[in-house]
């Protein structure tokens, strides 16, 4: 969730993670998404992170790179508030030469359509306890016009701002089992609101299995396992809406590879700081 809310950055520790999502398997030019996340070890009250994301769909190839800054405010022994900032840029490469056109005649409507770069500024806030969390994130604050008007055509296409609300809990069922429900709400102008919920069962702090459902009637299943030396592997499969005859029926696959980085205990950091002083 650090992709959508910078206040989530580092709250699950320091790690390097790679995710690859392949949507509508078997369909040419279907969406493909790759994420690379790097969360540095916490330093005093600050978590820093790096996010790189690439989306490919049809003639568009989008690349996003951001640096996330997350400041922790301790309000009690068990409660923390996190304030996050996200800054970076977004580049969308558009190859109009790949369009299957009916005629070779010049089409002036395509003239404004070109690759473009957009700066990104996002914010987020999160309240967290050992058992619960609530977060609100806006990964990009501003609507950005996609194309430049060329005098003949006025374009209205924009990359619009998203708002994400997330909440979750962790319930210890026994010494070996815990249950972790999460709800994510996404809002964007001129588009239906999206609700997604997942429920994960963690077994012996080693394996996780779960399911997810969204209000567009997509159903998902996932699992992950922790290996040696902080390595974690995960896989998810999403079944698209099969109740709609016009919907694409192909499934979606997602793979995750995560390596957790060793972190120093707070007491050890304070001791080293004292030695330097």
mmCIF file with all atom_site columns, N, CA and C in Angstrom, residues 157-212:
data_model
loop_
_atom_site.group_PDB
_atom_site.id
_atom_site.type_symbol
_atom_site.label_atom_id
_atom_site.label_alt_id
_atom_site.label_comp_id
_atom_site.label_asym_id
_atom_site.label_entity_id
_atom_site.label_seq_id
_atom_site.pdbx_PDB_ins_code
_atom_site.Cartn_x
_atom_site.Cartn_y
_atom_site.Cartn_z
_atom_site.occupancy
_atom_site.B_iso_or_equiv
_atom_site.pdbx_formal_charge
_atom_site.auth_seq_id
_atom_site.auth_comp_id
_atom_site.auth_asym_id
_atom_site.auth_atom_id
_atom_site.pdbx_PDB_model_num
ATOM 1   N N  . UNK A 1 157 ? -8.358  15.244  -22.060 1.00 0.00 ? 157 UNK A N  1
ATOM 2   C CA . UNK A 1 157 ? -7.835  14.070  -21.363 1.00 0.00 ? 157 UNK A CA 1
ATOM 3   C C  . UNK A 1 157 ? -6.893  14.476  -20.235 1.00 0.00 ? 157 UNK A C  1
ATOM 4   N N  . UNK A 1 158 ? -7.092  13.884  -19.036 1.00 0.00 ? 158 UNK A N  1
ATOM 5   C CA . UNK A 1 158 ? -6.273  14.202  -17.868 1.00 0.00 ? 158 UNK A CA 1
ATOM 6   C C  . UNK A 1 158 ? -5.911  12.926  -17.117 1.00 0.00 ? 158 UNK A C  1
ATOM 7   N N  . UNK A 1 159 ? -4.756  12.967  -16.451 1.00 0.00 ? 159 UNK A N  1
ATOM 8   C CA . UNK A 1 159 ? -4.443  11.987  -15.422 1.00 0.00 ? 159 UNK A CA 1
ATOM 9   C C  . UNK A 1 159 ? -5.013  12.546  -14.127 1.00 0.00 ? 159 UNK A C  1
ATOM 10  N N  . UNK A 1 160 ? -6.012  11.874  -13.584 1.00 0.00 ? 160 UNK A N  1
ATOM 11  C CA . UNK A 1 160 ? -6.753  12.437  -12.454 1.00 0.00 ? 160 UNK A CA 1
ATOM 12  C C  . UNK A 1 160 ? -6.218  11.937  -11.116 1.00 0.00 ? 160 UNK A C  1
ATOM 13  N N  . UNK A 1 161 ? -6.471  12.732  -10.096 1.00 0.00 ? 161 UNK A N  1
ATOM 14  C CA . UNK A 1 161 ? -6.015  12.423  -8.754  1.00 0.00 ? 161 UNK A CA 1
ATOM 15  C C  . UNK A 1 161 ? -6.868  11.317  -8.136  1.00 0.00 ? 161 UNK A C  1
ATOM 16  N N  . UNK A 1 162 ? -6.210  10.380  -7.466  1.00 0.00 ? 162 UNK A N  1
ATOM 17  C CA . UNK A 1 162 ? -6.889  9.304   -6.747  1.00 0.00 ? 162 UNK A CA 1
ATOM 18  C C  . UNK A 1 162 ? -6.888  9.601   -5.251  1.00 0.00 ? 162 UNK A C  1
ATOM 19  N N  . UNK A 1 163 ? -7.885  9.088   -4.557  1.00 0.00 ? 163 UNK A N  1
ATOM 20  C CA . UNK A 1 163 ? -7.906  9.098   -3.098  1.00 0.00 ? 163 UNK A CA 1
ATOM 21  C C  . UNK A 1 163 ? -8.088  7.667   -2.621  1.00 0.00 ? 163 UNK A C  1
ATOM 22  N N  . UNK A 1 164 ? -7.237  7.251   -1.684  1.00 0.00 ? 164 UNK A N  1
ATOM 23  C CA . UNK A 1 164 ? -7.313  5.898   -1.140  1.00 0.00 ? 164 UNK A CA 1
ATOM 24  C C  . UNK A 1 164 ? -7.532  5.957   0.369   1.00 0.00 ? 164 UNK A C  1
ATOM 25  N N  . UNK A 1 165 ? -8.515  5.209   0.841   1.00 0.00 ? 165 UNK A N  1
ATOM 26  C CA . UNK A 1 165 ? -8.705  4.999   2.273   1.00 0.00 ? 165 UNK A CA 1
ATOM 27  C C  . UNK A 1 165 ? -8.473  3.523   2.556   1.00 0.00 ? 165 UNK A C  1
ATOM 28  N N  . UNK A 1 166 ? -7.708  3.223   3.579   1.00 0.00 ? 166 UNK A N  1
ATOM 29  C CA . UNK A 1 166 ? -7.432  1.833   3.916   1.00 0.00 ? 166 UNK A CA 1
ATOM 30  C C  . UNK A 1 166 ? -7.565  1.613   5.414   1.00 0.00 ? 166 UNK A C  1
ATOM 31  N N  . UNK A 1 167 ? -7.952  0.425   5.771   1.00 0.00 ? 167 UNK A N  1
ATOM 32  C CA . UNK A 1 167 ? -8.062  0.054   7.178   1.00 0.00 ? 167 UNK A CA 1
ATOM 33  C C  . UNK A 1 167 ? -7.876  -1.439  7.329   1.00 0.00 ? 167 UNK A C  1
ATOM 34  N N  . UNK A 1 168 ? -7.304  -1.837  8.446   1.00 0.00 ? 168 UNK A N  1
ATOM 35  C CA . UNK A 1 168 ? -7.080  -3.263  8.642   1.00 0.00 ? 168 UNK A CA 1
ATOM 36  C C  . UNK A 1 168 ? -6.887  -3.598  10.105  1.00 0.00 ? 168 UNK A C  1
ATOM 37  N N  . UNK A 1 169 ? -6.850  -4.898  10.385  1.00 0.00 ? 169 UNK A N  1
ATOM 38  C CA . UNK A 1 169 ? -6.707  -5.378  11.757  1.00 0.00 ? 169 UNK A CA 1
ATOM 39  C C  . UNK A 1 169 ? -5.945  -6.689  11.749  1.00 0.00 ? 169 UNK A C  1
ATOM 40  N N  . UNK A 1 170 ? -5.456  -7.073  12.918  1.00 0.00 ? 170 UNK A N  1
ATOM 41  C CA . UNK A 1 170 ? -4.792  -8.357  13.093  1.00 0.00 ? 170 UNK A CA 1
ATOM 42  C C  . UNK A 1 170 ? -5.327  -8.992  14.362  1.00 0.00 ? 170 UNK A C  1
ATOM 43  N N  . UNK A 1 171 ? -5.940  -10.175 14.224  1.00 0.00 ? 171 UNK A N  1
ATOM 44  C CA . UNK A 1 171 ? -6.530  -10.877 15.356  1.00 0.00 ? 171 UNK A CA 1
ATOM 45  C C  . UNK A 1 171 ? -5.772  -12.185 15.597  1.00 0.00 ? 171 UNK A C  1
ATOM 46  N N  . UNK A 1 172 ? -5.247  -12.336 16.805  1.00 0.00 ? 172 UNK A N  1
ATOM 47  C CA . UNK A 1 172 ? -4.545  -13.568 17.162  1.00 0.00 ? 172 UNK A CA 1
ATOM 48  C C  . UNK A 1 172 ? -5.582  -14.606 17.569  1.00 0.00 ? 172 UNK A C  1
ATOM 49  N N  . UNK A 1 173 ? -5.675  -15.689 16.791  1.00 0.00 ? 173 UNK A N  1
ATOM 50  C CA . UNK A 1 173 ? -6.637  -16.742 17.076  1.00 0.00 ? 173 UNK A CA 1
ATOM 51  C C  . UNK A 1 173 ? -6.075  -17.794 18.026  1.00 0.00 ? 173 UNK A C  1
ATOM 52  N N  . UNK A 1 174 ? -4.786  -18.056 17.892  1.00 0.00 ? 174 UNK A N  1
ATOM 53  C CA . UNK A 1 174 ? -4.102  -19.012 18.759  1.00 0.00 ? 174 UNK A CA 1
ATOM 54  C C  . UNK A 1 174 ? -2.612  -18.762 18.621  1.00 0.00 ? 174 UNK A C  1
ATOM 55  N N  . UNK A 1 175 ? -1.823  -19.624 19.213  1.00 0.00 ? 175 UNK A N  1
ATOM 56  C CA . UNK A 1 175 ? -0.380  -19.470 19.135  1.00 0.00 ? 175 UNK A CA 1
ATOM 57  C C  . UNK A 1 175 ? 0.133   -19.607 17.710  1.00 0.00 ? 175 UNK A C  1
ATOM 58  N N  . UNK A 1 176 ? -0.593  -20.353 16.874  1.00 0.00 ? 176 UNK A N  1
ATOM 59  C CA . UNK A 1 176 ? -0.134  -20.634 15.512  1.00 0.00 ? 176 UNK A CA 1
ATOM 60  C C  . UNK A 1 176 ? -0.896  -19.891 14.422  1.00 0.00 ? 176 UNK A C  1
ATOM 61  N N  . UNK A 1 177 ? -2.039  -19.269 14.751  1.00 0.00 ? 177 UNK A N  1
ATOM 62  C CA . UNK A 1 177 ? -2.880  -18.675 13.716  1.00 0.00 ? 177 UNK A CA 1
ATOM 63  C C  . UNK A 1 177 ? -3.256  -17.240 14.065  1.00 0.00 ? 177 UNK A C  1
ATOM 64  N N  . UNK A 1 178 ? -3.245  -16.388 13.032  1.00 0.00 ? 178 UNK A N  1
ATOM 65  C CA . UNK A 1 178 ? -3.763  -15.030 13.178  1.00 0.00 ? 178 UNK A CA 1
ATOM 66  C C  . UNK A 1 178 ? -4.532  -14.658 11.909  1.00 0.00 ? 178 UNK A C  1
ATOM 67  N N  . UNK A 1 179 ? -5.537  -13.802 12.059  1.00 0.00 ? 179 UNK A N  1
ATOM 68  C CA . UNK A 1 179 ? -6.407  -13.401 10.946  1.00 0.00 ? 179 UNK A CA 1
ATOM 69  C C  . UNK A 1 179 ? -6.221  -11.912 10.687  1.00 0.00 ? 179 UNK A C  1
ATOM 70  N N  . UNK A 1 180 ? -6.070  -11.546 9.390   1.00 0.00 ? 180 UNK A N  1
ATOM 71  C CA . UNK A 1 180 ? -5.752  -10.163 9.043   1.00 0.00 ? 180 UNK A CA 1
ATOM 72  C C  . UNK A 1 180 ? -6.676  -9.663  7.932   1.00 0.00 ? 180 UNK A C  1
ATOM 73  N N  . UNK A 1 181 ? -7.818  -9.063  8.297   1.00 0.00 ? 181 UNK A N  1
ATOM 74  C CA . UNK A 1 181 ? -8.696  -8.454  7.285   1.00 0.00 ? 181 UNK A CA 1
ATOM 75  C C  . UNK A 1 181 ? -8.234  -7.039  6.932   1.00 0.00 ? 181 UNK A C  1
ATOM 76  N N  . UNK A 1 182 ? -8.376  -6.669  5.655   1.00 0.00 ? 182 UNK A N  1
ATOM 77  C CA . UNK A 1 182 ? -7.999  -5.334  5.173   1.00 0.00 ? 182 UNK A CA 1
ATOM 78  C C  . UNK A 1 182 ? -9.068  -4.842  4.199   1.00 0.00 ? 182 UNK A C  1
ATOM 79  N N  . UNK A 1 183 ? -9.424  -3.559  4.298   1.00 0.00 ? 183 UNK A N  1
ATOM 80  C CA . UNK A 1 183 ? -10.369 -2.937  3.381   1.00 0.00 ? 183 UNK A CA 1
ATOM 81  C C  . UNK A 1 183 ? -9.705  -1.732  2.732   1.00 0.00 ? 183 UNK A C  1
ATOM 82  N N  . UNK A 1 184 ? -9.815  -1.625  1.402   1.00 0.00 ? 184 UNK A N  1
ATOM 83  C CA . UNK A 1 184 ? -9.270  -0.486  0.660   1.00 0.00 ? 184 UNK A CA 1
ATOM 84  C C  . UNK A 1 184 ? -10.386 0.126   -0.184  1.00 0.00 ? 184 UNK A C  1
ATOM 85  N N  . UNK A 1 185 ? -10.549 1.435   -0.062  1.00 0.00 ? 185 UNK A N  1
ATOM 86  C CA . UNK A 1 185 ? -11.541 2.179   -0.842  1.00 0.00 ? 185 UNK A CA 1
ATOM 87  C C  . UNK A 1 185 ? -10.812 3.157   -1.751  1.00 0.00 ? 185 UNK A C  1
ATOM 88  N N  . UNK A 1 186 ? -11.153 3.154   -3.043  1.00 0.00 ? 186 UNK A N  1
ATOM 89  C CA . UNK A 1 186 ? -10.526 4.055   -4.005  1.00 0.00 ? 186 UNK A CA 1
ATOM 90  C C  . UNK A 1 186 ? -11.580 4.946   -4.642  1.00 0.00 ? 186 UNK A C  1
ATOM 91  N N  . UNK A 1 187 ? -11.268 6.240   -4.711  1.00 0.00 ? 187 UNK A N  1
ATOM 92  C CA . UNK A 1 187 ? -12.177 7.202   -5.319  1.00 0.00 ? 187 UNK A CA 1
ATOM 93  C C  . UNK A 1 187 ? -11.417 8.010   -6.361  1.00 0.00 ? 187 UNK A C  1
ATOM 94  N N  . UNK A 1 188 ? -12.035 8.186   -7.535  1.00 0.00 ? 188 UNK A N  1
ATOM 95  C CA . UNK A 1 188 ? -11.460 8.992   -8.605  1.00 0.00 ? 188 UNK A CA 1
ATOM 96  C C  . UNK A 1 188 ? -12.613 9.696   -9.321  1.00 0.00 ? 188 UNK A C  1
ATOM 97  N N  . UNK A 1 189 ? -12.390 10.922  -9.760  1.00 0.00 ? 189 UNK A N  1
ATOM 98  C CA . UNK A 1 189 ? -13.433 11.702  -10.413 1.00 0.00 ? 189 UNK A CA 1
ATOM 99  C C  . UNK A 1 189 ? -13.944 10.992  -11.661 1.00 0.00 ? 189 UNK A C  1
ATOM 100 N N  . UNK A 1 190 ? -15.251 11.067  -11.865 1.00 0.00 ? 190 UNK A N  1
ATOM 101 C CA . UNK A 1 190 ? -15.905 10.559  -13.072 1.00 0.00 ? 190 UNK A CA 1
ATOM 102 C C  . UNK A 1 190 ? -15.680 9.059   -13.271 1.00 0.00 ? 190 UNK A C  1
ATOM 103 N N  . UNK A 1 191 ? -15.518 8.339   -12.174 1.00 0.00 ? 191 UNK A N  1
ATOM 104 C CA . UNK A 1 191 ? -15.317 6.893   -12.251 1.00 0.00 ? 191 UNK A CA 1
ATOM 105 C C  . UNK A 1 191 ? -16.000 6.246   -11.051 1.00 0.00 ? 191 UNK A C  1
ATOM 106 N N  . UNK A 1 192 ? -16.517 5.025   -11.191 1.00 0.00 ? 192 UNK A N  1
ATOM 107 C CA . UNK A 1 192 ? -17.156 4.367   -10.047 1.00 0.00 ? 192 UNK A CA 1
ATOM 108 C C  . UNK A 1 192 ? -16.187 4.154   -8.895  1.00 0.00 ? 192 UNK A C  1
ATOM 109 N N  . UNK A 1 193 ? -16.688 4.282   -7.666  1.00 0.00 ? 193 UNK A N  1
ATOM 110 C CA . UNK A 1 193 ? -15.871 3.992   -6.496  1.00 0.00 ? 193 UNK A CA 1
ATOM 111 C C  . UNK A 1 193 ? -15.573 2.495   -6.448  1.00 0.00 ? 193 UNK A C  1
ATOM 112 N N  . UNK A 1 194 ? -14.381 2.168   -5.953  1.00 0.00 ? 194 UNK A N  1
ATOM 113 C CA . UNK A 1 194 ? -13.964 0.772   -5.893  1.00 0.00 ? 194 UNK A CA 1
ATOM 114 C C  . UNK A 1 194 ? -13.678 0.386   -4.450  1.00 0.00 ? 194 UNK A C  1
ATOM 115 N N  . UNK A 1 195 ? -14.313 -0.691  -3.988  1.00 0.00 ? 195 UNK A N  1
ATOM 116 C CA . UNK A 1 195 ? -14.061 -1.254  -2.671  1.00 0.00 ? 195 UNK A CA 1
ATOM 117 C C  . UNK A 1 195 ? -13.409 -2.625  -2.855  1.00 0.00 ? 195 UNK A C  1
ATOM 118 N N  . UNK A 1 196 ? -12.307 -2.840  -2.163  1.00 0.00 ? 196 UNK A N  1
ATOM 119 C CA . UNK A 1 196 ? -11.638 -4.137  -2.208  1.00 0.00 ? 196 UNK A CA 1
ATOM 120 C C  . UNK A 1 196 ? -11.355 -4.586  -0.781  1.00 0.00 ? 196 UNK A C  1
ATOM 121 N N  . UNK A 1 197 ? -11.705 -5.821  -0.477  1.00 0.00 ? 197 UNK A N  1
ATOM 122 C CA . UNK A 1 197 ? -11.428 -6.366  0.849   1.00 0.00 ? 197 UNK A CA 1
ATOM 123 C C  . UNK A 1 197 ? -10.671 -7.675  0.719   1.00 0.00 ? 197 UNK A C  1
ATOM 124 N N  . UNK A 1 198 ? -9.721  -7.892  1.596   1.00 0.00 ? 198 UNK A N  1
ATOM 125 C CA . UNK A 1 198 ? -8.980  -9.148  1.634   1.00 0.00 ? 198 UNK A CA 1
ATOM 126 C C  . UNK A 1 198 ? -8.992  -9.686  3.056   1.00 0.00 ? 198 UNK A C  1
ATOM 127 N N  . UNK A 1 199 ? -8.936  -10.998 3.167   1.00 0.00 ? 199 UNK A N  1
ATOM 128 C CA . UNK A 1 199 ? -8.822  -11.671 4.461   1.00 0.00 ? 199 UNK A CA 1
ATOM 129 C C  . UNK A 1 199 ? -7.689  -12.676 4.354   1.00 0.00 ? 199 UNK A C  1
ATOM 130 N N  . UNK A 1 200 ? -6.675  -12.515 5.195   1.00 0.00 ? 200 UNK A N  1
ATOM 131 C CA . UNK A 1 200 ? -5.506  -13.391 5.157   1.00 0.00 ? 200 UNK A CA 1
ATOM 132 C C  . UNK A 1 200 ? -5.396  -14.159 6.467   1.00 0.00 ? 200 UNK A C  1
ATOM 133 N N  . UNK A 1 201 ? -5.056  -15.426 6.362   1.00 0.00 ? 201 UNK A N  1
ATOM 134 C CA . UNK A 1 201 ? -4.813  -16.280 7.527   1.00 0.00 ? 201 UNK A CA 1
ATOM 135 C C  . UNK A 1 201 ? -3.322  -16.597 7.577   1.00 0.00 ? 201 UNK A C  1
ATOM 136 N N  . UNK A 1 202 ? -2.663  -16.144 8.637   1.00 0.00 ? 202 UNK A N  1
ATOM 137 C CA . UNK A 1 202 ? -1.232  -16.412 8.795   1.00 0.00 ? 202 UNK A CA 1
ATOM 138 C C  . UNK A 1 202 ? -1.040  -17.620 9.691   1.00 0.00 ? 202 UNK A C  1
ATOM 139 N N  . UNK A 1 203 ? -0.200  -18.559 9.258   1.00 0.00 ? 203 UNK A N  1
ATOM 140 C CA . UNK A 1 203 ? -0.004  -19.826 9.951   1.00 0.00 ? 203 UNK A CA 1
ATOM 141 C C  . UNK A 1 203 ? 1.436   -19.904 10.438  1.00 0.00 ? 203 UNK A C  1
ATOM 142 N N  . UNK A 1 204 ? 1.600   -19.976 11.755  1.00 0.00 ? 204 UNK A N  1
ATOM 143 C CA . UNK A 1 204 ? 2.905   -20.129 12.398  1.00 0.00 ? 204 UNK A CA 1
ATOM 144 C C  . UNK A 1 204 ? 3.911   -19.063 11.953  1.00 0.00 ? 204 UNK A C  1
ATOM 145 N N  . UNK A 1 205 ? 3.400   -17.888 11.622  1.00 0.00 ? 205 UNK A N  1
ATOM 146 C CA . UNK A 1 205 ? 4.255   -16.783 11.169  1.00 0.00 ? 205 UNK A CA 1
ATOM 147 C C  . UNK A 1 205 ? 5.161   -17.200 10.010  1.00 0.00 ? 205 UNK A C  1
ATOM 148 N N  . UNK A 1 206 ? 4.682   -18.182 9.230   1.00 0.00 ? 206 UNK A N  1
ATOM 149 C CA . UNK A 1 206 ? 5.487   -18.746 8.150   1.00 0.00 ? 206 UNK A CA 1
ATOM 150 C C  . UNK A 1 206 ? 4.751   -18.758 6.815   1.00 0.00 ? 206 UNK A C  1
ATOM 151 N N  . UNK A 1 207 ? 3.462   -19.095 6.850   1.00 0.00 ? 207 UNK A N  1
ATOM 152 C CA . UNK A 1 207 ? 2.651   -19.189 5.637   1.00 0.00 ? 207 UNK A CA 1
ATOM 153 C C  . UNK A 1 207 ? 1.442   -18.270 5.754   1.00 0.00 ? 207 UNK A C  1
ATOM 154 N N  . UNK A 1 208 ? 1.007   -17.743 4.620   1.00 0.00 ? 208 UNK A N  1
ATOM 155 C CA . UNK A 1 208 ? -0.200  -16.918 4.570   1.00 0.00 ? 208 UNK A CA 1
ATOM 156 C C  . UNK A 1 208 ? -1.055  -17.358 3.389   1.00 0.00 ? 208 UNK A C  1
ATOM 157 N N  . UNK A 1 209 ? -2.332  -17.591 3.644   1.00 0.00 ? 209 UNK A N  1
ATOM 158 C CA . UNK A 1 209 ? -3.296  -17.868 2.575   1.00 0.00 ? 209 UNK A CA 1
ATOM 159 C C  . UNK A 1 209 ? -4.457  -16.905 2.746   1.00 0.00 ? 209 UNK A C  1
ATOM 160 N N  . UNK A 1 210 ? -5.077  -16.512 1.625   1.00 0.00 ? 210 UNK A N  1
ATOM 161 C CA . UNK A 1 210 ? -6.162  -15.553 1.752   1.00 0.00 ? 210 UNK A CA 1
ATOM 162 C C  . UNK A 1 210 ? -6.985  -15.427 0.501   1.00 0.00 ? 210 UNK A C  1
ATOM 163 N N  . UNK A 1 211 ? -8.020  -14.620 0.618   1.00 0.00 ? 211 UNK A N  1
ATOM 164 C CA . UNK A 1 211 ? -8.921  -14.354 -0.497  1.00 0.00 ? 211 UNK A CA 1
ATOM 165 C C  . UNK A 1 211 ? -9.302  -12.888 -0.488  1.00 0.00 ? 211 UNK A C  1
ATOM 166 N N  . UNK A 1 212 ? -9.719  -12.384 -1.649  1.00 0.00 ? 212 UNK A N  1
ATOM 167 C CA . UNK A 1 212 ? -10.119 -10.990 -1.761  1.00 0.00 ? 212 UNK A CA 1
ATOM 168 C C  . UNK A 1 212 ? -11.319 -10.851 -2.676  1.00 0.00 ? 212 UNK A C  1
#
